[in-house]
Short mmCIF file of C-alpha atoms in Angstrom, two decimals:
data_model
loop_
_atom_site.label_atom_id
_atom_site.label_comp_id
_atom_site.label_asym_id
_atom_site.label_seq_id
_atom_site.Cartn_x
_atom_site.Cartn_y
_atom_site.Cartn_z
CA MET A 11 -36.43 15.84 -34.16
CA LYS A 12 -39.27 18.24 -34.92
CA THR A 13 -38.10 21.61 -36.22
CA ASN A 14 -40.26 23.42 -33.68
CA ILE A 15 -38.87 22.26 -30.34
CA THR A 16 -41.76 23.96 -28.54
CA GLU A 17 -43.93 21.06 -29.71
CA LEU A 18 -41.82 18.49 -27.89
CA PRO A 19 -43.28 17.00 -24.69
CA GLU A 20 -39.99 17.86 -22.96
CA TRP A 21 -40.58 21.54 -23.78
CA GLN A 22 -44.17 21.34 -22.55
CA ALA A 23 -42.97 19.80 -19.29
CA LEU A 24 -40.57 22.72 -18.80
CA THR A 25 -43.35 25.19 -19.52
CA ALA A 26 -45.49 23.61 -16.81
CA HIS A 27 -42.54 23.50 -14.40
CA HIS A 28 -41.83 27.19 -15.02
CA GLN A 29 -45.42 28.06 -14.15
CA GLN A 30 -45.09 26.16 -10.89
CA ILE A 31 -41.91 27.84 -9.63
CA ALA A 32 -41.70 31.20 -11.44
CA THR A 33 -42.96 33.24 -8.48
CA THR A 34 -40.90 31.45 -5.82
CA HIS A 35 -38.05 33.42 -4.29
CA MET A 36 -34.65 31.70 -4.33
CA GLN A 37 -34.19 32.75 -0.70
CA ASP A 38 -36.88 30.23 0.26
CA TRP A 39 -34.96 27.43 -1.43
CA PHE A 40 -31.72 28.37 0.32
CA ASP A 41 -33.50 28.55 3.67
CA ALA A 42 -35.07 25.12 3.13
CA ASP A 43 -31.97 23.35 1.79
CA PRO A 44 -28.60 23.84 3.54
CA GLU A 45 -26.98 21.57 0.94
CA ARG A 46 -28.11 23.60 -2.07
CA PHE A 47 -24.65 25.02 -2.76
CA ALA A 48 -22.99 21.61 -2.47
CA ARG A 49 -25.51 20.05 -4.84
CA MET A 50 -25.42 22.88 -7.36
CA SER A 51 -21.71 23.45 -7.84
CA LEU A 52 -19.06 21.83 -10.03
CA HIS A 53 -15.28 21.73 -10.04
CA PHE A 54 -13.24 21.07 -13.18
CA ASN A 55 -9.46 21.55 -12.92
CA ASP A 56 -8.85 25.27 -12.28
CA ILE A 57 -12.48 26.36 -12.68
CA PHE A 58 -15.22 26.16 -10.05
CA LEU A 59 -18.84 26.84 -10.98
CA ASP A 60 -21.51 27.76 -8.44
CA TYR A 61 -24.92 27.68 -10.13
CA SER A 62 -26.97 27.50 -6.94
CA LYS A 63 -28.11 31.13 -7.31
CA ASN A 64 -30.39 30.25 -10.21
CA ARG A 65 -34.17 30.06 -10.40
CA ILE A 66 -34.12 26.26 -10.38
CA THR A 67 -35.13 23.38 -8.14
CA SER A 68 -33.83 19.83 -8.09
CA GLU A 69 -36.36 19.06 -10.85
CA THR A 70 -35.30 21.80 -13.30
CA LEU A 71 -31.97 20.51 -14.53
CA PRO A 72 -33.22 16.95 -15.21
CA LEU A 73 -36.07 18.43 -17.25
CA LEU A 74 -33.62 20.57 -19.22
CA ILE A 75 -31.35 17.59 -19.80
CA ARG A 76 -34.30 15.66 -21.22
CA LEU A 77 -34.87 18.51 -23.65
CA ALA A 78 -31.21 18.38 -24.66
CA SER A 79 -31.43 14.64 -25.22
CA ALA A 80 -34.62 15.03 -27.26
CA ALA A 81 -32.80 17.60 -29.40
CA GLY A 82 -30.08 15.00 -30.14
CA LEU A 83 -27.34 16.90 -28.32
CA ARG A 84 -25.04 13.92 -27.75
CA GLY A 85 -25.01 13.07 -31.45
CA LYS A 86 -24.43 16.70 -32.42
CA ILE A 87 -21.44 16.90 -30.08
CA GLU A 88 -19.92 13.91 -31.85
CA GLU A 89 -20.60 15.52 -35.22
CA LEU A 90 -18.67 18.59 -34.07
CA PHE A 91 -15.62 16.65 -32.92
CA THR A 92 -15.52 14.16 -35.80
CA GLY A 93 -15.53 16.74 -38.59
CA LYS A 94 -19.07 16.54 -39.91
CA ALA A 95 -20.30 19.60 -41.83
CA VAL A 96 -21.99 21.22 -38.83
CA ASN A 97 -21.74 24.52 -40.73
CA PHE A 98 -24.25 23.12 -43.18
CA THR A 99 -25.06 26.36 -45.07
CA GLU A 100 -21.43 26.58 -46.18
CA GLY A 101 -20.76 22.83 -46.30
CA ARG A 102 -17.96 23.05 -43.76
CA ALA A 103 -16.86 21.41 -40.56
CA ALA A 104 -16.03 23.51 -37.49
CA LEU A 105 -12.84 21.91 -36.24
CA HIS A 106 -11.39 24.47 -33.85
CA THR A 107 -11.22 21.61 -31.32
CA ALA A 108 -8.77 19.78 -33.61
CA LEU A 109 -6.33 22.69 -33.31
CA ARG A 110 -5.76 21.86 -29.64
CA ASP A 111 -5.99 18.06 -29.85
CA PRO A 112 -2.49 16.59 -29.34
CA SER A 113 -3.47 13.04 -30.31
CA ALA A 114 -2.32 11.44 -33.54
CA THR A 115 -5.79 10.07 -34.29
CA PRO A 116 -6.51 10.92 -37.95
CA LEU A 117 -9.26 13.42 -38.67
CA LEU A 118 -10.40 13.47 -42.26
CA GLN A 119 -11.60 16.42 -44.31
CA HIS A 120 -12.27 15.84 -48.02
CA GLY A 121 -10.50 12.50 -47.71
CA GLN A 122 -7.31 13.89 -46.16
CA ASP A 123 -6.06 13.80 -42.58
CA ILE A 124 -5.80 17.41 -41.34
CA LYS A 125 -3.62 16.57 -38.30
CA PRO A 126 -0.29 16.80 -40.21
CA ALA A 127 -1.21 20.27 -41.51
CA ILE A 128 -2.10 21.42 -37.98
CA ASN A 129 1.17 20.07 -36.58
CA HIS A 130 3.18 21.64 -39.40
CA ALA A 131 1.59 25.04 -38.75
CA LEU A 132 2.37 24.76 -35.04
CA GLN A 133 5.97 23.84 -35.83
CA GLN A 134 6.18 26.86 -38.13
CA ILE A 135 4.87 29.10 -35.34
CA ASN A 136 7.34 27.63 -32.85
CA ALA A 137 10.27 28.09 -35.23
CA PHE A 138 9.28 31.73 -35.74
CA ILE A 139 8.96 32.26 -31.99
CA ARG A 140 12.48 30.94 -31.50
CA LYS A 141 13.85 33.28 -34.16
CA VAL A 142 12.17 36.31 -32.62
CA HIS A 143 13.05 35.43 -29.03
CA SER A 144 16.69 34.64 -29.85
CA GLY A 145 17.14 37.86 -31.80
CA GLU A 146 17.81 35.96 -35.03
CA TRP A 147 14.82 37.68 -36.66
CA ARG A 148 15.76 41.28 -37.38
CA GLY A 149 14.19 44.13 -39.29
CA SER A 150 15.56 45.78 -42.39
CA THR A 151 18.04 47.92 -40.41
CA GLY A 152 19.22 45.08 -38.18
CA LYS A 153 17.12 45.75 -35.08
CA PRO A 154 15.45 42.82 -33.28
CA VAL A 155 11.68 42.93 -32.97
CA ARG A 156 10.31 45.13 -30.19
CA ASP A 157 6.78 46.00 -31.35
CA ILE A 158 4.24 43.48 -32.69
CA ILE A 159 1.30 45.09 -34.48
CA ASN A 160 -1.67 42.84 -35.22
CA ILE A 161 -3.79 44.05 -38.16
CA GLY A 162 -7.14 42.26 -38.23
CA ILE A 163 -10.78 42.61 -37.32
CA GLY A 164 -13.47 40.40 -35.78
CA GLY A 165 -12.07 37.04 -34.74
CA SER A 166 -8.67 37.98 -36.14
CA HIS A 167 -8.54 40.78 -33.58
CA LEU A 168 -10.66 39.96 -30.52
CA GLY A 169 -9.03 36.63 -29.64
CA PRO A 170 -5.41 37.82 -29.80
CA LEU A 171 -6.35 41.05 -27.99
CA LEU A 172 -7.98 39.13 -25.14
CA GLY A 173 -5.14 36.62 -24.88
CA VAL A 174 -2.31 39.17 -24.92
CA ASN A 175 -3.93 41.28 -22.21
CA ALA A 176 -4.94 38.32 -20.05
CA LEU A 177 -1.52 36.63 -20.17
CA SER A 178 0.84 39.62 -20.16
CA ASP A 179 2.38 38.30 -16.92
CA TYR A 180 3.60 35.29 -18.92
CA ALA A 181 5.53 37.34 -21.46
CA THR A 182 8.90 35.68 -22.02
CA LEU A 183 10.44 38.61 -23.89
CA ASN A 184 10.20 42.37 -23.58
CA LEU A 185 7.73 42.71 -26.44
CA ARG A 186 4.97 45.27 -26.86
CA CYS A 187 1.81 44.16 -28.62
CA HIS A 188 -0.48 46.60 -30.41
CA PHE A 189 -3.75 46.01 -32.21
CA ILE A 190 -5.25 47.80 -35.18
CA SER A 191 -8.76 46.79 -36.22
CA ASN A 192 -10.66 50.02 -36.72
CA ILE A 193 -10.58 51.68 -40.13
CA ASP A 194 -10.70 55.03 -38.32
CA THR A 195 -7.34 56.74 -38.91
CA MET A 196 -7.29 57.92 -35.29
CA HIS A 197 -6.80 54.31 -34.25
CA VAL A 198 -3.91 53.86 -36.68
CA SER A 199 -2.32 57.15 -35.66
CA GLU A 200 -2.41 56.26 -31.97
CA VAL A 201 -0.51 53.03 -32.59
CA LEU A 202 2.06 54.62 -34.90
CA LYS A 203 3.00 57.10 -32.17
CA GLN A 204 3.97 54.22 -29.88
CA ILE A 205 6.11 52.00 -32.10
CA ASP A 206 9.67 51.92 -33.40
CA PRO A 207 9.36 51.34 -37.17
CA GLU A 208 12.77 49.68 -37.41
CA ALA A 209 11.87 47.17 -34.67
CA SER A 210 8.31 46.47 -35.75
CA LEU A 211 6.66 43.29 -36.96
CA PHE A 212 3.24 43.75 -38.60
CA ILE A 213 1.00 40.66 -38.61
CA ILE A 214 -1.79 40.85 -41.19
CA SER A 215 -4.56 38.47 -40.10
CA SER A 216 -7.23 37.84 -42.70
CA LYS A 217 -8.43 34.46 -43.89
CA SER A 218 -9.38 35.80 -47.32
CA PHE A 219 -6.79 38.60 -47.42
CA THR A 220 -9.58 40.74 -48.89
CA THR A 221 -11.26 42.12 -45.74
CA LEU A 222 -11.55 45.81 -46.57
CA GLU A 223 -10.67 47.20 -43.16
CA THR A 224 -7.63 44.93 -42.80
CA THR A 225 -6.21 45.37 -46.30
CA THR A 226 -6.72 49.14 -46.18
CA ASN A 227 -4.89 49.38 -42.87
CA ALA A 228 -2.14 47.05 -44.12
CA ASN A 229 -1.52 49.18 -47.21
CA THR A 230 -1.49 52.36 -45.12
CA LEU A 231 1.02 50.89 -42.70
CA LYS A 232 3.22 49.60 -45.49
CA ALA A 233 3.36 53.07 -47.05
CA TRP A 234 4.11 54.60 -43.65
CA LEU A 235 6.91 52.13 -42.98
CA GLN A 236 8.46 52.75 -46.39
CA ALA A 237 8.52 56.46 -45.61
CA GLN A 238 10.08 55.81 -42.20
CA ILE A 239 12.80 53.48 -43.54
CA PRO A 240 13.47 54.72 -47.10
CA GLY A 241 15.57 52.60 -49.39
CA LYS A 242 15.16 49.41 -47.34
CA ASN A 243 13.34 46.17 -48.07
CA ILE A 244 10.48 46.55 -45.63
CA ASN A 245 8.77 43.27 -46.56
CA ILE A 246 10.75 41.51 -43.82
CA HIS A 247 8.66 43.52 -41.32
CA PHE A 248 5.45 41.75 -42.36
CA ALA A 249 3.89 38.38 -41.57
CA ALA A 250 0.49 37.12 -42.66
CA VAL A 251 -2.05 34.66 -41.29
CA THR A 252 -4.32 33.69 -44.17
CA ALA A 253 -5.86 30.98 -46.31
CA ALA A 254 -4.94 33.06 -49.40
CA ALA A 255 -1.16 32.69 -49.46
CA ALA A 256 -0.90 33.95 -53.05
CA LYS A 257 -2.52 37.26 -52.09
CA ALA A 258 -0.15 37.64 -49.13
CA THR A 259 2.82 36.96 -51.41
CA ALA A 260 1.56 39.57 -53.88
CA PHE A 261 1.40 42.07 -51.01
CA GLY A 262 5.07 41.35 -50.35
CA VAL A 263 5.01 39.06 -47.31
CA PRO A 264 7.95 36.62 -47.40
CA VAL A 265 6.78 33.04 -47.92
CA ALA A 266 8.46 31.91 -44.70
CA GLN A 267 6.33 34.43 -42.80
CA ILE A 268 2.94 33.31 -44.15
CA PHE A 269 1.04 31.15 -41.66
CA PRO A 270 -2.00 29.07 -42.65
CA VAL A 271 -5.58 29.12 -41.47
CA TRP A 272 -8.24 26.84 -42.94
CA ASP A 273 -11.88 27.14 -44.02
CA TRP A 274 -12.91 24.73 -41.25
CA VAL A 275 -11.82 27.29 -38.65
CA GLY A 276 -14.33 30.08 -38.07
CA GLY A 277 -12.92 33.50 -37.25
CA ARG A 278 -14.47 33.67 -33.78
CA TYR A 279 -12.97 30.26 -32.97
CA SER A 280 -9.54 30.92 -34.45
CA ILE A 281 -7.38 32.03 -31.49
CA TRP A 282 -6.14 28.41 -31.31
CA SER A 283 -4.74 28.60 -34.86
CA SER A 284 -2.06 30.81 -36.41
CA ILE A 285 -4.40 33.72 -35.63
CA GLY A 286 -2.97 33.32 -32.12
CA LEU A 287 0.52 34.21 -33.41
CA PRO A 288 0.76 37.52 -31.48
CA LEU A 289 -0.11 35.68 -28.26
CA ALA A 290 2.33 32.87 -29.04
CA LEU A 291 5.11 35.38 -29.71
CA LEU A 292 4.39 37.14 -26.42
CA ILE A 293 4.19 34.12 -24.09
CA GLY A 294 6.43 31.66 -25.91
CA GLU A 295 5.87 28.20 -27.33
CA GLU A 296 5.55 26.26 -24.05
CA ASN A 297 3.00 28.68 -22.60
CA PHE A 298 1.07 28.68 -25.88
CA GLN A 299 1.02 24.88 -25.70
CA GLU A 300 -0.38 25.17 -22.17
CA PHE A 301 -3.10 27.45 -23.53
CA LEU A 302 -4.02 24.73 -26.04
CA ARG A 303 -3.83 22.01 -23.39
CA GLY A 304 -6.26 23.87 -21.15
CA ALA A 305 -8.77 24.12 -23.97
CA HIS A 306 -8.31 20.46 -24.90
CA ALA A 307 -8.94 19.39 -21.31
CA MET A 308 -12.26 21.26 -21.41
CA ASP A 309 -13.00 19.63 -24.79
CA GLU A 310 -12.55 16.20 -23.23
CA HIS A 311 -14.72 17.12 -20.25
CA PHE A 312 -17.44 18.43 -22.56
CA ARG A 313 -17.34 15.48 -24.94
CA HIS A 314 -17.28 12.65 -22.42
CA THR A 315 -18.95 13.84 -19.19
CA ASP A 316 -22.58 13.09 -18.37
CA PHE A 317 -24.75 16.14 -18.89
CA GLU A 318 -25.68 16.50 -15.21
CA PHE A 319 -21.99 17.08 -14.35
CA ASN A 320 -20.99 18.79 -17.61
CA MET A 321 -20.02 22.42 -17.02
CA PRO A 322 -20.65 23.80 -20.55
CA VAL A 323 -23.92 21.87 -20.84
CA ILE A 324 -25.24 23.11 -17.50
CA MET A 325 -24.40 26.73 -18.30
CA ALA A 326 -26.03 26.37 -21.72
CA LEU A 327 -29.20 24.83 -20.32
CA LEU A 328 -29.54 27.57 -17.72
CA GLY A 329 -29.31 30.11 -20.54
CA ILE A 330 -32.08 28.37 -22.47
CA TRP A 331 -34.18 28.24 -19.28
CA TYR A 332 -34.01 32.01 -18.96
CA ILE A 333 -34.26 32.95 -22.64
CA ASN A 334 -37.09 30.65 -23.60
CA PHE A 335 -39.08 30.31 -20.40
CA PHE A 336 -38.41 33.51 -18.41
CA GLY A 337 -38.23 35.73 -21.49
CA ALA A 338 -34.71 37.05 -20.90
CA ASN A 339 -33.17 38.66 -23.97
CA ASN A 340 -29.74 39.52 -22.61
CA HIS A 341 -26.93 38.17 -20.44
CA ALA A 342 -24.31 40.14 -18.51
CA ILE A 343 -20.65 39.08 -18.30
CA VAL A 344 -19.01 40.63 -15.23
CA PRO A 345 -15.39 39.55 -14.61
CA TYR A 346 -13.77 40.84 -11.42
CA SER A 347 -10.39 40.77 -13.13
CA HIS A 348 -8.43 43.39 -15.01
CA GLN A 349 -6.80 40.56 -16.96
CA LEU A 350 -10.20 39.65 -18.39
CA THR A 351 -10.97 43.20 -19.54
CA HIS A 352 -11.63 42.07 -23.11
CA LEU A 353 -13.58 38.90 -22.28
CA ARG A 354 -16.95 40.64 -22.72
CA THR A 355 -16.21 41.81 -26.26
CA TYR A 356 -14.73 38.42 -27.15
CA LEU A 357 -17.89 36.67 -25.95
CA GLN A 358 -20.12 39.22 -27.66
CA GLN A 359 -18.81 38.05 -30.99
CA ALA A 360 -18.59 34.37 -30.03
CA ASP A 361 -22.20 34.25 -28.84
CA MET A 362 -24.08 36.88 -30.85
CA GLU A 363 -22.47 36.04 -34.19
CA SER A 364 -22.99 32.34 -33.57
CA ASN A 365 -26.54 32.21 -32.24
CA GLY A 366 -28.08 35.47 -33.41
CA LYS A 367 -30.24 33.52 -35.89
CA ASN A 368 -33.91 33.31 -36.83
CA ILE A 369 -33.91 30.33 -39.22
CA SER A 370 -33.83 26.65 -38.29
CA ARG A 371 -31.72 23.96 -39.95
CA ASP A 372 -34.45 23.22 -42.48
CA GLY A 373 -34.95 26.86 -43.42
CA THR A 374 -38.14 27.65 -41.48
CA LEU A 375 -38.65 30.75 -39.36
CA LEU A 376 -38.08 30.05 -35.67
CA PRO A 377 -41.05 30.59 -33.33
CA TYR A 378 -38.78 31.05 -30.29
CA ALA A 379 -35.90 33.34 -29.30
CA THR A 380 -32.26 32.35 -29.66
CA GLY A 381 -28.98 34.05 -28.74
CA PRO A 382 -29.05 36.75 -26.05
CA ILE A 383 -27.53 40.21 -26.13
CA ILE A 384 -24.14 39.84 -24.44
CA TRP A 385 -22.88 42.83 -22.51
CA GLY A 386 -20.97 43.69 -19.35
CA GLU A 387 -17.86 45.26 -17.84
CA GLN A 388 -15.18 44.66 -15.25
CA GLY A 389 -16.82 44.06 -11.90
CA CYS A 390 -15.93 47.05 -9.72
CA ASN A 391 -16.39 49.45 -12.62
CA ALA A 392 -19.72 47.79 -13.40
CA GLN A 393 -20.93 48.26 -9.82
CA HIS A 394 -20.65 52.01 -10.28
CA ALA A 395 -22.16 51.97 -13.76
CA PHE A 396 -25.01 49.53 -14.42
CA HIS A 397 -25.53 47.40 -11.31
CA GLN A 398 -28.33 49.73 -10.25
CA LEU A 399 -30.30 48.38 -13.23
CA LEU A 400 -29.46 44.81 -12.24
CA HIS A 401 -30.81 45.31 -8.73
CA GLN A 402 -33.87 47.52 -9.22
CA GLY A 403 -34.49 47.66 -12.96
CA GLN A 404 -37.40 45.83 -14.51
CA HIS A 405 -35.36 43.87 -17.05
CA PHE A 406 -34.65 40.20 -16.39
CA ILE A 407 -30.85 39.93 -16.62
CA PRO A 408 -28.95 36.73 -15.74
CA VAL A 409 -25.32 37.42 -14.81
CA ASP A 410 -22.06 35.49 -15.00
CA PHE A 411 -19.70 36.70 -12.28
CA ILE A 412 -16.12 35.57 -12.96
CA LEU A 413 -13.70 35.80 -10.03
CA VAL A 414 -10.03 34.91 -9.75
CA ALA A 415 -8.94 33.31 -6.48
CA GLN A 416 -5.23 34.17 -6.61
CA GLY A 417 -4.14 37.77 -7.22
CA GLN A 418 -0.82 39.54 -7.07
CA GLN A 419 0.86 38.78 -3.75
CA ASN A 420 2.04 42.35 -3.24
CA PHE A 421 -1.52 43.65 -3.34
CA ALA A 422 -3.41 41.12 -1.20
CA GLN A 423 -5.71 43.71 0.33
CA HIS A 424 -6.75 44.94 -3.11
CA HIS A 425 -7.55 41.42 -4.21
CA ASP A 426 -9.54 40.60 -1.09
CA ILE A 427 -11.68 43.68 -1.70
CA LEU A 428 -12.09 42.70 -5.35
CA VAL A 429 -13.29 39.19 -4.53
CA ALA A 430 -15.52 40.37 -1.67
CA SER A 431 -17.09 42.90 -4.04
CA GLY A 432 -18.07 40.19 -6.49
CA LEU A 433 -19.43 37.90 -3.79
CA SER A 434 -21.45 40.72 -2.24
CA GLN A 435 -23.03 41.65 -5.56
CA ALA A 436 -24.05 38.05 -6.24
CA GLN A 437 -25.53 37.81 -2.74
CA ALA A 438 -27.35 41.13 -3.14
CA LEU A 439 -28.92 39.94 -6.39
CA LEU A 440 -30.04 36.78 -4.62
CA TYR A 441 -31.57 38.26 -1.47
CA GLY A 442 -32.31 41.88 -2.26
CA LYS A 443 -33.84 43.87 0.60
CA SER A 444 -37.48 43.61 1.60
CA TYR A 445 -39.69 46.59 2.30
CA ASP A 446 -39.93 45.58 5.94
CA ALA A 447 -36.14 45.37 6.29
CA ALA A 448 -35.68 48.77 4.64
CA LEU A 449 -38.34 50.29 6.87
CA ALA A 450 -36.79 48.80 10.01
CA GLU A 451 -33.38 50.23 9.08
CA LEU A 452 -34.84 53.71 8.64
CA ILE A 453 -36.79 53.58 11.89
CA ALA A 454 -33.71 52.34 13.74
CA ALA A 455 -31.75 55.28 12.32
CA GLY A 456 -34.32 57.68 13.78
CA ALA A 457 -36.30 58.53 10.65
CA ASP A 458 -39.84 59.88 10.91
CA LYS A 459 -42.25 56.94 10.51
CA THR A 460 -44.36 58.54 7.77
CA ALA A 461 -41.31 59.61 5.75
CA ALA A 462 -39.67 56.24 6.38
CA GLU A 463 -42.65 54.37 4.98
CA ILE A 464 -42.31 56.28 1.71
CA LEU A 465 -38.52 56.10 1.50
CA ALA A 466 -38.52 52.38 2.31
CA ARG A 467 -40.30 51.71 -0.97
CA HIS A 468 -37.39 53.32 -2.84
CA LYS A 469 -34.84 51.40 -0.81
CA SER A 470 -36.48 47.98 -1.17
CA ILE A 471 -34.79 45.67 -3.67
CA PRO A 472 -36.63 42.60 -4.98
CA GLY A 473 -33.70 40.19 -5.23
CA ASN A 474 -34.39 36.79 -6.78
CA LYS A 475 -32.06 37.75 -9.68
CA PRO A 476 -30.12 34.74 -11.03
CA SER A 477 -26.37 34.49 -11.43
CA ASN A 478 -23.61 32.00 -12.04
CA LEU A 479 -20.33 32.45 -10.24
CA LEU A 480 -17.19 31.10 -11.86
CA PHE A 481 -14.09 30.98 -9.69
CA VAL A 482 -10.84 30.56 -11.64
CA ASN A 483 -7.84 29.61 -9.48
CA SER A 484 -5.60 32.05 -11.32
CA ILE A 485 -5.30 33.37 -14.85
CA THR A 486 -2.74 31.11 -16.49
CA PRO A 487 -2.39 29.97 -20.10
CA ARG A 488 -4.04 26.67 -19.17
CA SER A 489 -6.96 28.17 -17.21
CA LEU A 490 -7.62 30.82 -19.86
CA GLY A 491 -7.72 28.14 -22.56
CA ALA A 492 -10.21 26.14 -20.51
CA LEU A 493 -12.37 29.20 -19.78
CA LEU A 494 -12.66 30.17 -23.45
CA ALA A 495 -13.40 26.57 -24.49
CA LEU A 496 -16.08 26.42 -21.77
CA TYR A 497 -17.93 29.34 -23.34
CA GLU A 498 -17.40 28.01 -26.88
CA HIS A 499 -19.13 24.78 -25.94
CA LYS A 500 -21.88 26.55 -24.02
CA ILE A 501 -22.69 28.49 -27.20
CA PHE A 502 -22.59 25.32 -29.31
CA VAL A 503 -24.98 23.46 -26.99
CA GLN A 504 -27.53 26.26 -27.17
CA GLY A 505 -27.36 26.39 -30.96
CA ALA A 506 -27.72 22.60 -31.14
CA ILE A 507 -30.85 22.63 -28.99
CA TRP A 508 -32.32 25.61 -30.86
CA ASN A 509 -31.67 23.66 -34.10
CA ILE A 510 -29.72 26.46 -35.78
CA ASN A 511 -26.34 26.81 -37.49
CA SER A 512 -23.96 28.39 -34.98
CA PHE A 513 -21.11 28.62 -37.49
CA ASP A 514 -22.29 30.90 -40.31
CA GLN A 515 -22.82 34.67 -40.22
CA TRP A 516 -24.85 35.77 -43.22
CA GLY A 517 -26.00 38.91 -41.44
CA VAL A 518 -22.38 40.07 -41.33
CA GLU A 519 -21.96 39.29 -45.01
CA LEU A 520 -24.87 41.51 -46.07
CA GLY A 521 -23.16 44.66 -44.86
CA LYS A 522 -19.99 43.64 -46.68
CA GLN A 523 -21.98 43.22 -49.90
CA LEU A 524 -23.58 46.66 -49.65
CA LEU A 525 -20.42 48.52 -48.70
CA PRO A 526 -18.73 48.71 -52.15
CA ARG A 527 -21.81 50.28 -53.76
CA ILE A 528 -22.16 52.90 -51.05
CA LEU A 529 -18.42 53.55 -50.98
CA ALA A 530 -18.47 54.21 -54.72
CA ASP A 531 -21.21 56.80 -54.22
CA VAL A 532 -19.49 58.34 -51.20
CA THR A 533 -16.25 58.83 -53.14
CA GLY A 534 -17.72 59.52 -56.60
CA ALA A 535 -18.91 62.79 -58.10
CA ALA A 536 -22.37 61.47 -59.00
CA GLU A 537 -24.74 58.86 -57.62
CA LEU A 538 -24.06 55.54 -59.30
CA GLU A 539 -26.59 53.33 -57.55
CA PRO A 540 -30.26 53.82 -56.56
CA HIS A 541 -30.75 54.09 -52.80
CA ASP A 542 -33.57 54.69 -50.36
CA SER A 543 -34.15 58.35 -49.56
CA SER A 544 -32.43 58.10 -46.15
CA THR A 545 -29.22 56.55 -47.46
CA ARG A 546 -29.16 58.92 -50.43
CA GLY A 547 -29.74 61.92 -48.17
CA LEU A 548 -26.99 60.86 -45.77
CA ILE A 549 -24.50 60.29 -48.60
CA ASN A 550 -25.24 63.75 -49.98
CA HIS A 551 -24.98 65.31 -46.51
CA TYR A 552 -21.60 63.69 -45.95
CA LYS A 553 -20.26 64.79 -49.33
CA LYS A 554 -21.50 68.34 -48.74
CA VAL A 555 -19.90 68.63 -45.31
CA LYS A 556 -16.71 66.95 -46.50
CA ALA A 557 -16.43 69.41 -49.40
#
């Protein structure tokens, strides 16, 4: 494949197609085709996708699929699942899918089958769950665990945070889960006010066990716990999820409470591994297995289904259509579900850290845009915050609405309003309100004709704004696993077509490299390193105010 995909005839065909339909209003397509919804919707297990409210005709998706085929997507999918070094800048596979694959089919890395190690880690997690849930695991003063505190950042934080909040109804024990990621002491202090030190289990999640924010917080919490329970062996209160077991042991974590994670699991794809320990402890081993099964079912759908019926592929291709042909630079995630409160931040990392790249596989500068800015909020809150911009702003913003069909039975009216709110917003984005309709409303309400003609311009809404609508039957471990895997694969497909590495994050690493030098100057008496005038001035300002 050519590095510059814009030179492909499939890309040129899409460019011509875009020019033909770009000014057409979706309302015209709906009016002309009563079967549009039926043709442009998909059902997979507990997830239903309506993609009919997109700026596409019956020709668009086949053209996009041809582009995907020209980019070698099918082969790249197989490389992902079979353990090839798809993270080519670091020489690593990206085998998060293997973590949820229950088959015994061997999967080799460096000449060794990794399936036994995955199964052993899962057995270790399950054994620990049973100890905690039975009360066999006790703290240094004999109390069973009540508070679980996850100490991590990035993928070691966002996945467990999302899962614990989304699946709290599936808690099998009266546990409270807390999360510390921020190095800001206010964050630490807020958590410490809520927990019982004698009934606390601190989980340190860091692949390298050197992440500055995580190790700093871990040391602070260890000192705090020692002060709260003087004279006791507090190491029993700590577990670690890491690839650096020796460092965890040196910290004081008992060997039996060190859980593995491997270099072929990226942080933003690690909820399926031991990083998911807080979630597994909350919902229990069977529910955690259901979470993995849901993701694996989506894996199988993604790997084996023809592209025209493949949910992750279709969502990915629609994203490329808008980013590269309509010039969209962002994408809104709007779940009408309190359980999915943290989905937006989870997907921000998953998408922006994966596909926020400007270099192709062969090291050349890309001449086209890649990953979008991911943003959003819970649906009803979003309506009263930023939906005005969606409807009348001049930015082109595709939206994913995510609705849940089954809510709490005791609050049926609330849930009906919630679902109707999401459907009405998607419809409003589609149709908008014409100037003539706005004017007619004002005249019918008795407004002066001259004033109405002016006001109608302010009340007219263009519509023709694209959206996907995902309906999830209910938020269960299985459906959540499938939903997260759906977005993982969507992101992978886009990176594969853009010919980039979706599994490294060198931009993140740069800040980590610069931090020690600046920290030394911030804490030292004299400047140790040369800096630009802005950084130097800000360091001096901070030190002056601090003093």
